[in-house]
């Protein structure tokens, strides 16, 4: 849950659509003690915080609030602002030093004339743009908001072009809420949705093509056909608002029940259950003639497909719902936002980029697991990885991950680096995995051993205790970062020549007879037609002791022309595991992907034998 703290209503803009209306005259800045008390109360139920107003940067104790939020260990500390004060570089630096780590400035035009007219503040455009530039130079996450009005809706594509040039991480177009000044100026501010629709879609398409995360707010589904995946209400976190008039415990419910409305025709629409409808003031003024129910068929975007970030979000939401992990949704949405910033669909032609996994076992333990690699974006990947670590405050050692990422630099970073995240039931903090993969394709075994020795040095592990056989072929290395700054190390050794007989011999030698049934289910008799290979993994704890052994079968999906060749193999693993829930959720994912024009491809089949128990894991990705 997110806490929205309104710290005051003073503002150095005078926007013609401001919903706060006369509050700036009636209340001004709020009392510092009251604000801090609200922050302390909010922390008991909220992980993230956003400072709003008015203009929060005008409060005399603004920096004090940000520092206090950091001291309270809020994960994301967002500043929702007009961005003008961030045109001063030192102000930016101080806000960041105090703890702010996400910024949401508002830009309402592509030119000074357009923006300054709407803000009624000459010079505001330049300051806001300069503020965005300063924040991006300092490596900050910038998420902009643009209010759609009669005077700017035809220029939304131009605004999108500007935001892309400025390098913002995400931009959103919001339909005006006719309250406050927007209500007073309704006739000159609020446009017809039917006129706005094509310009919104053109602007979104520019962002999508540029790999930006884009959203709309307060535009119903019937005006977003083909772009349903970009409706913000689908993923907005639960928000608790602390206002001068009291606390709104769940703004989402209030927004739906009191702010929005639906017509008698809306139940006929396929999106009735998920659509909130328009702000109720809109049909009170214009009526319902523009709103046409969407009745049949799955609606694709204008390219005939759904976006990758959309399918990623839908799969993660399905797993969260199926395994009762709803408390993870807000954090997973933030991580998705980080990972898919500047994402290019073309990367999927040559690489899987991401995968999910499902664990099948006889226990009730459930987890959410996914990974994402650096293909196509090696320079930016490190920043994405560090941002994800920073989401969890000081639960992990940022210095240690920085040192780890530097190990490969002298050798050209030719390996594939992957981040994996695993949440177990009732755990707020994930296991964060950093993999160094594809090593055998780029380095000699002696070089790989040098990497491993350096990694051990960073992690303070005795390399000799690993007892890696001199003839072993090391294919990959993984470091598990656990909460409270604990770590595990895994070394993946490739077995190039393997068959059922040699694998079963290995099982007997290592006392893993219980895994034999599952193993047989992943040894494909038609294997010669597919490019697969095997890993046997040894896991090491901080003291260098072996924690468990895992057997992997890796699929080279670029060589698999038809996913139907191997998807049944994944189903067999789940069936043989006697885990009905895991089998059901995999079937749902396959159906979901088929509906959206994607196919499920297996990536890995694995058997884990640890602490006297066993389980099977299936890893999969989606492609066209």
XYZ file of C-alpha atoms in Angstrom:
624
model
C 0.000 0.000 0.000
C 1.090 3.570 -0.704
C 0.650 6.583 1.580
C -0.255 9.882 -0.111
C 0.689 12.712 2.264
C -0.633 16.146 1.325
C 1.855 18.439 3.064
C 0.295 21.710 1.971
C -1.702 23.518 -0.682
C 0.531 26.446 -1.599
C 1.629 26.370 -5.234
C 3.712 28.501 -7.590
C 1.543 27.457 -10.552
C -2.109 28.419 -11.046
C -3.312 25.560 -13.235
C -6.657 26.046 -14.924
C -7.564 22.407 -14.143
C -6.342 22.173 -10.516
C -8.654 19.948 -8.448
C -7.600 21.571 -5.154
C -9.441 24.796 -5.977
C -9.631 27.171 -2.998
C -7.628 24.970 -0.626
C -4.476 27.030 -1.219
C -6.239 30.065 0.249
C -8.000 28.181 3.027
C -5.135 26.046 4.337
C -1.711 26.894 2.887
C 1.062 24.717 4.379
C 0.139 22.079 6.947
C 1.715 21.732 10.391
C 5.034 19.846 10.462
C 4.205 17.914 13.629
C 0.900 16.706 12.215
C 2.577 15.605 8.992
C 5.239 13.606 10.844
C 2.606 11.980 13.010
C 0.691 10.949 9.884
C 3.876 9.517 8.378
C 4.511 7.374 11.454
C 0.952 6.050 11.359
C 1.188 5.420 7.625
C 4.329 3.318 7.998
C 2.429 0.671 9.967
C 0.447 -0.264 6.853
C 2.231 1.363 3.895
C 5.551 0.487 2.273
C 5.743 3.446 -0.116
C 5.047 7.151 0.267
C 4.314 10.044 -2.077
C 4.395 13.704 -1.062
C 1.730 15.762 -2.819
C -0.062 19.074 -2.425
C -0.381 21.751 -3.679
C 3.284 21.950 -4.473
C 5.179 19.951 -1.808
C 8.574 21.511 -2.557
C 7.303 24.883 -1.251
C 6.870 23.647 2.321
C 9.593 25.053 4.576
C 10.213 21.586 6.041
C 10.114 19.676 2.756
C 13.613 18.188 3.139
C 12.849 17.282 6.740
C 9.824 15.253 5.603
C 11.840 13.408 2.963
C 14.605 12.562 5.439
C 12.015 11.412 7.985
C 10.453 9.122 5.360
C 13.865 7.593 4.770
C 14.390 7.152 8.523
C 11.024 5.364 8.701
C 12.344 2.985 6.029
C 9.735 3.654 3.345
C 10.831 1.850 0.191
C 9.803 4.288 -2.540
C 9.786 7.971 -1.623
C 8.096 9.810 -4.487
C 7.731 13.558 -4.975
C 4.680 14.589 -7.010
C 5.530 18.088 -8.155
C 5.277 20.684 -10.891
C 9.036 20.179 -11.142
C 10.007 23.845 -11.063
C 12.237 23.740 -7.978
C 14.159 20.837 -9.489
C 15.488 23.249 -12.108
C 17.942 24.156 -9.336
C 20.627 21.480 -9.359
C 21.496 21.830 -5.666
C 17.831 21.426 -4.709
C 17.756 18.149 -6.675
C 20.892 16.858 -5.021
C 19.644 17.689 -1.532
C 16.273 15.989 -2.136
C 18.053 12.858 -3.359
C 20.495 12.919 -0.452
C 17.582 13.165 1.988
C 16.058 10.016 0.473
C 13.773 10.882 -2.455
C 14.132 8.171 -5.109
C 11.239 8.759 -7.526
C 9.962 11.991 -9.048
C 6.668 12.732 -10.762
C 6.735 16.182 -12.413
C 3.813 17.477 -14.467
C 4.333 18.664 -18.048
C 1.249 19.830 -19.940
C 2.615 21.084 -23.237
C 5.323 20.618 -25.833
C 6.048 24.353 -25.997
C 6.357 27.175 -23.452
C 3.220 28.831 -24.817
C 1.095 25.683 -24.426
C 2.324 24.703 -20.947
C 2.499 28.215 -19.479
C -1.039 28.995 -20.663
C -2.428 26.002 -18.742
C -0.375 26.714 -15.600
C -1.039 30.479 -15.796
C 2.646 30.861 -14.875
C 5.055 32.355 -17.444
C 8.427 30.595 -17.356
C 7.066 27.428 -15.753
C 7.691 25.300 -18.869
C 11.414 26.048 -18.915
C 11.797 25.346 -15.216
C 9.890 22.050 -15.411
C 11.898 20.859 -18.420
C 15.162 21.902 -16.759
C 14.048 20.040 -13.640
C 13.488 16.832 -15.609
C 16.893 17.209 -17.266
C 18.596 17.689 -13.887
C 16.885 14.661 -12.360
C 17.810 12.394 -15.268
C 21.424 13.612 -15.162
C 21.463 12.489 -11.535
C 20.174 9.036 -12.503
C 16.712 9.391 -10.985
C 13.440 7.699 -11.936
C 11.141 10.269 -13.559
C 7.443 9.526 -14.146
C 5.582 12.439 -15.733
C 1.899 13.303 -15.785
C 0.135 15.316 -18.477
C -3.454 16.494 -17.987
C -5.450 16.280 -21.223
C -7.290 19.520 -22.022
C -9.106 21.197 -24.889
C -6.022 23.254 -25.692
C -3.418 20.459 -25.692
C -5.104 17.178 -26.715
C -4.218 17.572 -30.409
C -0.571 18.026 -29.406
C -0.250 14.907 -27.224
C 1.980 13.171 -29.836
C 4.312 16.193 -29.755
C 4.358 16.090 -25.958
C 5.255 12.381 -26.183
C 8.133 13.222 -28.541
C 9.464 15.774 -26.055
C 9.215 13.386 -23.106
C 11.073 10.699 -25.060
C 13.851 13.171 -25.893
C 14.070 14.150 -22.226
C 14.583 10.487 -21.328
C 11.765 10.122 -18.794
C 11.143 6.592 -17.538
C 7.363 6.695 -17.848
C 4.727 9.149 -19.000
C 1.017 9.238 -18.352
C -1.890 11.129 -19.906
C -4.707 11.853 -17.446
C -8.207 13.007 -18.301
C -9.112 16.026 -16.122
C -11.195 15.513 -12.992
C -13.771 18.339 -13.060
C -13.368 19.527 -9.474
C -11.956 22.770 -8.089
C -10.607 25.010 -10.851
C -11.360 22.326 -13.449
C -15.038 22.535 -12.488
C -15.018 26.333 -12.691
C -13.309 26.181 -16.109
C -15.152 23.089 -17.382
C -16.195 24.550 -20.744
C -12.686 25.717 -21.650
C -10.782 22.760 -20.169
C -12.646 19.442 -20.511
C -12.600 17.999 -24.065
C -14.828 15.345 -25.589
C -13.349 11.863 -25.122
C -14.288 10.871 -28.661
C -12.126 13.725 -29.990
C -9.253 12.912 -27.639
C -9.103 9.181 -28.426
C -6.995 9.151 -31.650
C -4.433 11.622 -30.298
C -4.004 9.665 -27.062
C -3.369 6.489 -29.053
C -0.858 8.197 -31.351
C 1.008 9.532 -28.320
C 0.983 6.134 -26.613
C 2.288 4.482 -29.762
C 5.250 6.842 -29.843
C 6.148 5.840 -26.295
C 5.647 2.134 -26.968
C 7.885 2.292 -30.051
C 10.552 4.068 -28.000
C 10.427 1.384 -25.310
C 8.860 3.652 -22.695
C 6.306 2.644 -20.093
C 3.145 4.593 -20.913
C -0.236 4.913 -19.229
C -3.562 6.703 -19.391
C -5.772 7.579 -16.451
C -9.536 8.178 -16.206
C -10.247 7.141 -19.809
C -12.725 4.206 -19.932
C -11.967 1.001 -21.818
C -14.417 1.728 -24.635
C -12.161 4.610 -25.749
C -8.994 2.536 -25.392
C -9.730 -0.348 -27.778
C -6.449 -1.903 -28.800
C -4.638 -0.127 -25.952
C -6.364 -1.685 -22.949
C -3.003 -2.743 -21.527
C -2.051 0.899 -20.939
C -4.913 1.837 -18.610
C -3.378 2.863 -15.291
C -6.337 1.769 -13.179
C -5.394 -1.848 -13.970
C -2.275 -1.599 -11.790
C -2.750 1.384 -9.469
C -1.688 0.377 -5.937
C -4.011 0.678 -2.967
C -3.497 4.186 -1.612
C -4.217 5.746 1.775
C -4.559 9.550 1.583
C -3.718 11.855 4.499
C -5.474 15.140 3.770
C -6.275 18.234 5.794
C -9.850 16.978 6.202
C -8.886 13.511 7.438
C -7.731 10.107 6.194
C -9.109 8.227 3.200
C -8.283 4.617 4.066
C -8.592 3.260 0.526
C -8.730 5.895 -2.184
C -9.287 3.252 -4.868
C -12.648 2.303 -3.384
C -13.685 5.942 -2.961
C -12.593 6.719 -6.518
C -14.731 3.891 -7.904
C -17.813 4.372 -5.703
C -17.968 8.163 -5.379
C -15.758 9.598 -8.123
C -16.651 7.513 -11.170
C -19.967 6.417 -12.682
C -21.400 3.944 -15.193
C -24.421 3.967 -17.483
C -27.216 1.433 -17.871
C -25.456 0.194 -21.043
C -22.162 -0.535 -19.291
C -23.136 -4.058 -18.071
C -23.288 -5.090 -21.752
C -19.554 -4.368 -22.136
C -16.946 -7.138 -21.854
C -14.897 -4.786 -19.645
C -17.700 -3.974 -17.211
C -16.064 -5.802 -14.294
C -12.706 -4.026 -14.614
C -13.625 -0.606 -16.028
C -14.304 2.197 -13.552
C -16.148 4.444 -16.004
C -15.537 8.204 -16.416
C -15.463 10.851 -13.702
C -19.166 11.289 -12.903
C -19.113 15.014 -13.782
C -18.372 14.178 -17.438
C -21.654 12.386 -18.313
C -23.560 14.857 -16.137
C -22.430 17.487 -18.643
C -22.208 15.552 -21.929
C -24.426 12.499 -21.417
C -23.630 8.888 -22.383
C -23.976 8.908 -26.188
C -20.202 8.618 -26.778
C -19.839 5.459 -24.675
C -20.264 2.270 -26.740
C -20.029 -1.151 -25.000
C -17.301 -3.482 -26.246
C -19.194 -6.725 -26.690
C -17.220 -9.511 -28.328
C -13.764 -10.858 -29.009
C -10.353 -10.204 -27.623
C -9.081 -6.778 -28.617
C -5.506 -6.575 -29.843
C -3.417 -3.448 -30.206
C -2.967 -1.735 -33.557
C -0.004 -3.970 -34.426
C -2.073 -7.111 -34.006
C -0.475 -8.143 -30.729
C -0.248 -7.322 -27.067
C 2.873 -5.772 -25.594
C 5.480 -7.874 -23.814
C 5.174 -5.863 -20.604
C 1.439 -6.557 -20.695
C 1.861 -10.321 -21.018
C 4.551 -10.262 -18.298
C 2.174 -8.366 -15.993
C -0.745 -10.678 -16.747
C 1.287 -13.822 -15.997
C 2.682 -12.414 -12.755
C -0.827 -11.314 -11.698
C -2.188 -14.771 -12.466
C 0.522 -16.462 -10.373
C 0.026 -13.970 -7.535
C -3.711 -14.618 -7.506
C -3.449 -18.392 -7.893
C -0.939 -18.858 -5.084
C -2.474 -16.333 -2.662
C 0.388 -13.826 -2.847
C -1.663 -10.639 -3.258
C 0.566 -8.727 -0.830
C 3.357 -8.870 -3.449
C 1.463 -7.152 -6.274
C 2.487 -3.564 -5.598
C 6.183 -4.434 -5.322
C 6.103 -6.669 -8.400
C 4.465 -3.854 -10.391
C 7.310 -1.519 -9.418
C 9.926 -4.080 -10.408
C 8.138 -4.643 -13.719
C 8.218 -0.896 -14.303
C 11.986 -0.841 -13.722
C 12.734 -3.878 -15.889
C 10.640 -2.824 -18.877
C 11.746 0.799 -19.041
C 13.113 1.344 -22.584
C 12.281 -2.271 -23.486
C 12.496 -3.107 -27.202
C 10.218 -5.801 -28.612
C 12.910 -6.662 -31.190
C 15.057 -8.197 -28.428
C 12.683 -11.165 -28.293
C 13.714 -12.260 -31.787
C 17.138 -13.389 -30.582
C 16.694 -13.927 -26.857
C 14.023 -14.980 -24.391
C 14.832 -11.919 -22.138
C 12.689 -13.191 -19.257
C 11.160 -16.339 -17.849
C 8.842 -17.487 -15.074
C 8.996 -20.704 -13.113
C 6.576 -22.931 -11.254
C 7.631 -25.291 -8.491
C 5.829 -28.591 -8.188
C 6.102 -30.531 -4.950
C 4.083 -32.433 -2.383
C 4.228 -29.490 0.029
C 1.968 -26.449 0.220
C 4.865 -24.003 -0.076
C 4.241 -21.518 -2.886
C 6.478 -18.974 -4.497
C 6.545 -16.349 -7.223
C 9.667 -16.528 -9.365
C 10.819 -14.750 -12.496
C 14.074 -13.619 -14.098
C 15.233 -11.024 -16.634
C 18.577 -10.817 -18.481
C 20.813 -8.096 -19.922
C 20.559 -9.002 -23.622
C 20.468 -5.810 -25.704
C 20.945 -3.463 -22.743
C 24.179 -4.281 -20.917
C 24.909 -0.643 -20.057
C 21.474 0.038 -18.583
C 21.019 -3.365 -16.960
C 23.312 -2.581 -14.025
C 21.240 0.514 -13.184
C 18.024 -1.514 -13.362
C 19.492 -4.160 -11.088
C 20.663 -1.602 -8.528
C 17.258 0.143 -8.555
C 15.584 -3.154 -7.701
C 17.958 -3.724 -4.782
C 17.285 -0.168 -3.580
C 13.527 -0.834 -3.472
C 14.127 -2.924 -0.365
C 16.096 -0.371 1.652
C 19.026 -1.823 3.565
C 17.802 -5.447 3.496
C 20.631 -6.287 1.079
C 24.225 -5.126 0.744
C 24.362 -2.624 -2.138
C 28.153 -2.398 -1.800
C 28.460 -6.149 -2.220
C 26.337 -6.229 -5.367
C 28.344 -3.315 -6.805
C 31.590 -5.179 -6.179
C 30.150 -8.338 -7.686
C 29.139 -6.578 -10.903
C 32.644 -5.162 -11.237
C 34.245 -8.633 -11.240
C 33.536 -9.198 -14.945
C 34.410 -5.703 -16.207
C 38.146 -6.320 -16.874
C 37.183 -9.182 -19.192
C 34.701 -7.184 -21.255
C 31.397 -8.239 -19.693
C 30.892 -10.763 -22.493
C 28.775 -13.056 -20.334
C 25.011 -12.855 -19.962
C 23.985 -11.423 -16.603
C 20.521 -12.227 -15.273
C 18.556 -11.102 -12.240
C 16.088 -13.527 -10.712
C 13.608 -12.845 -7.917
C 11.929 -15.433 -5.712
C 9.265 -14.683 -3.093
C 8.065 -17.432 -0.801
C 4.687 -17.427 0.946
C 4.342 -14.789 3.675
C 7.777 -13.284 2.960
C 7.989 -9.564 2.184
C 11.568 -9.721 0.935
C 12.625 -11.866 -2.026
C 15.678 -13.940 -2.646
C 17.478 -11.907 -5.326
C 19.620 -14.005 -7.636
C 22.411 -12.654 -9.835
C 23.473 -15.133 -12.515
C 26.585 -15.023 -14.696
C 25.648 -17.245 -17.645
C 26.839 -18.291 -21.115
C 30.376 -18.442 -19.704
C 31.582 -21.367 -21.819
C 30.805 -19.460 -25.033
C 32.988 -16.469 -24.150
C 35.721 -17.548 -21.725
C 38.202 -20.322 -21.105
C 37.758 -22.508 -18.045
C 40.853 -20.940 -16.468
C 39.297 -17.470 -16.893
C 36.031 -18.716 -15.415
C 37.880 -20.038 -12.384
C 39.511 -16.632 -11.944
C 36.014 -15.082 -11.968
C 34.855 -17.617 -9.408
C 37.830 -16.913 -7.149
C 37.131 -13.170 -7.318
C 33.470 -13.728 -6.564
C 34.440 -15.825 -3.545
C 36.688 -12.994 -2.385
C 33.845 -10.464 -2.648
C 31.519 -12.809 -0.758
C 34.188 -13.830 1.782
C 33.902 -17.518 0.848
C 36.902 -19.856 0.926
C 37.334 -20.916 -2.716
C 39.170 -24.109 -1.739
C 36.155 -25.352 0.199
C 34.143 -25.441 -3.021
C 36.187 -28.448 -4.180
C 35.483 -27.866 -7.863
C 36.883 -30.781 -9.864
C 39.714 -29.686 -12.171
C 37.972 -31.386 -15.101
C 34.574 -29.861 -14.370
C 33.140 -27.562 -17.025
C 31.720 -24.522 -15.252
C 28.853 -23.135 -17.308
C 27.346 -20.575 -14.949
C 27.679 -19.017 -11.509
C 24.880 -17.658 -9.340
C 24.906 -15.578 -6.172
C 21.759 -15.580 -4.023
C 21.230 -12.417 -1.978
C 19.012 -13.126 1.003
C 17.400 -10.637 3.427
C 19.567 -9.514 6.344
C 22.582 -9.498 4.010
C 23.066 -13.274 3.877
C 24.305 -14.960 0.705
C 24.512 -18.333 -1.032
C 26.731 -19.308 -3.966
C 25.843 -21.784 -6.724
C 28.223 -23.246 -9.315
C 26.687 -24.849 -12.425
C 28.750 -27.628 -14.027
C 27.790 -28.831 -17.506
C 27.487 -32.511 -18.342
C 27.737 -32.653 -22.130
C 27.521 -36.421 -22.521
C 24.573 -37.687 -20.594
C 21.828 -40.214 -20.960
C 19.316 -41.836 -18.652
C 21.800 -44.501 -17.559
C 24.578 -42.090 -16.556
C 22.141 -39.739 -14.858
C 20.575 -42.501 -12.799
C 24.054 -43.642 -11.822
C 24.750 -40.123 -10.594
C 21.520 -40.170 -8.606
C 22.358 -43.452 -6.891
C 25.888 -42.292 -6.100
C 24.552 -39.157 -4.426
C 21.698 -40.811 -2.592
C 19.005 -39.198 -4.732
C 16.939 -42.280 -5.531
C 13.733 -40.437 -4.639
C 14.210 -38.193 -7.678
C 14.339 -41.011 -10.226
C 10.663 -40.967 -11.166
C 10.726 -37.251 -11.843
C 13.985 -37.541 -13.729
C 12.530 -40.073 -16.138
C 9.757 -37.627 -16.959
C 12.232 -35.025 -18.197
C 14.453 -37.355 -20.249
C 12.899 -36.888 -23.662
C 13.114 -39.913 -25.954
C 13.067 -37.649 -28.997
C 15.964 -35.676 -27.657
C 18.164 -35.951 -30.746
C 15.813 -33.590 -32.559
C 16.175 -30.905 -29.907
C 19.188 -29.022 -28.645
C 19.331 -29.699 -24.920
C 22.080 -30.030 -22.362
C 22.408 -30.752 -18.670
C 23.727 -29.060 -15.561
C 24.454 -30.567 -12.190
C 24.525 -27.755 -9.662
C 26.222 -27.617 -6.293
C 24.930 -24.990 -3.891
C 27.249 -23.548 -1.273
C 26.409 -21.668 1.891
C 28.582 -18.900 3.329
C 30.717 -21.461 5.159
C 31.479 -23.243 1.896
C 29.411 -26.330 2.704
C 27.259 -27.987 0.050
C 23.631 -27.128 0.694
C 21.949 -29.145 -2.061
C 22.323 -30.619 -5.524
C 20.099 -29.759 -8.465
C 19.747 -31.430 -11.863
C 18.869 -29.267 -14.877
C 17.764 -29.942 -18.407
C 18.232 -26.802 -20.525
C 16.295 -26.190 -23.751
C 17.813 -24.131 -26.552
C 14.545 -22.437 -27.468
C 15.978 -20.690 -30.536
C 16.269 -24.186 -32.040
C 12.682 -25.144 -31.226
C 10.441 -24.256 -34.161
C 7.237 -25.575 -32.642
C 6.602 -25.222 -28.918
C 4.094 -28.075 -29.159
C 7.102 -30.394 -29.480
C 8.158 -29.799 -25.905
C 5.326 -28.172 -23.943
C 3.788 -31.627 -23.248
C 7.080 -32.545 -21.615
C 6.590 -29.736 -19.096
C 3.059 -30.946 -18.411
C 4.404 -34.450 -17.740
C 6.757 -33.102 -15.091
C 3.885 -31.408 -13.290
C 1.659 -34.473 -13.603
C 4.393 -36.761 -12.268
C 4.891 -34.380 -9.356
C 1.293 -34.971 -8.238
C 0.863 -31.225 -7.777
C -2.621 -30.418 -9.055
C -2.394 -26.682 -8.306
C 0.856 -26.259 -10.249
C -0.571 -28.139 -13.219
C -3.737 -26.020 -13.195
C -1.911 -22.700 -13.118
C 0.383 -23.765 -15.973
C -2.679 -24.669 -18.055
C -4.200 -21.259 -17.304
C -0.999 -19.535 -18.404
C -0.963 -21.490 -21.678
C -4.589 -20.500 -22.320
C -3.900 -16.856 -21.468
C -0.941 -16.721 -23.853
C -2.867 -18.430 -26.654
C -5.644 -15.863 -26.263
C -3.095 -13.069 -26.649
C -1.277 -14.536 -29.620
C 1.740 -15.914 -27.724
C 3.177 -19.393 -27.265
C 4.682 -20.865 -24.123
C 8.205 -22.257 -24.563
C 10.016 -24.350 -21.942
C 13.389 -23.028 -20.842
C 14.480 -25.386 -18.064
C 13.251 -28.556 -16.403
C 14.901 -29.176 -13.053
C 14.857 -31.515 -10.091
C 15.998 -30.182 -6.759
C 17.120 -32.514 -4.000
C 17.706 -30.558 -0.806
C 17.451 -31.334 2.884
C 15.934 -34.760 2.286
C 13.082 -33.503 0.107
C 12.576 -33.166 -3.616
C 10.709 -30.931 -5.979
C 10.515 -30.235 -9.693
C 10.790 -26.797 -11.259
C 9.678 -25.797 -14.733
C 10.902 -22.550 -16.256
C 9.130 -21.092 -19.263
C 8.980 -17.994 -21.419
C 6.578 -16.648 -24.048
C 7.237 -15.786 -27.671
C 5.243 -14.934 -30.778
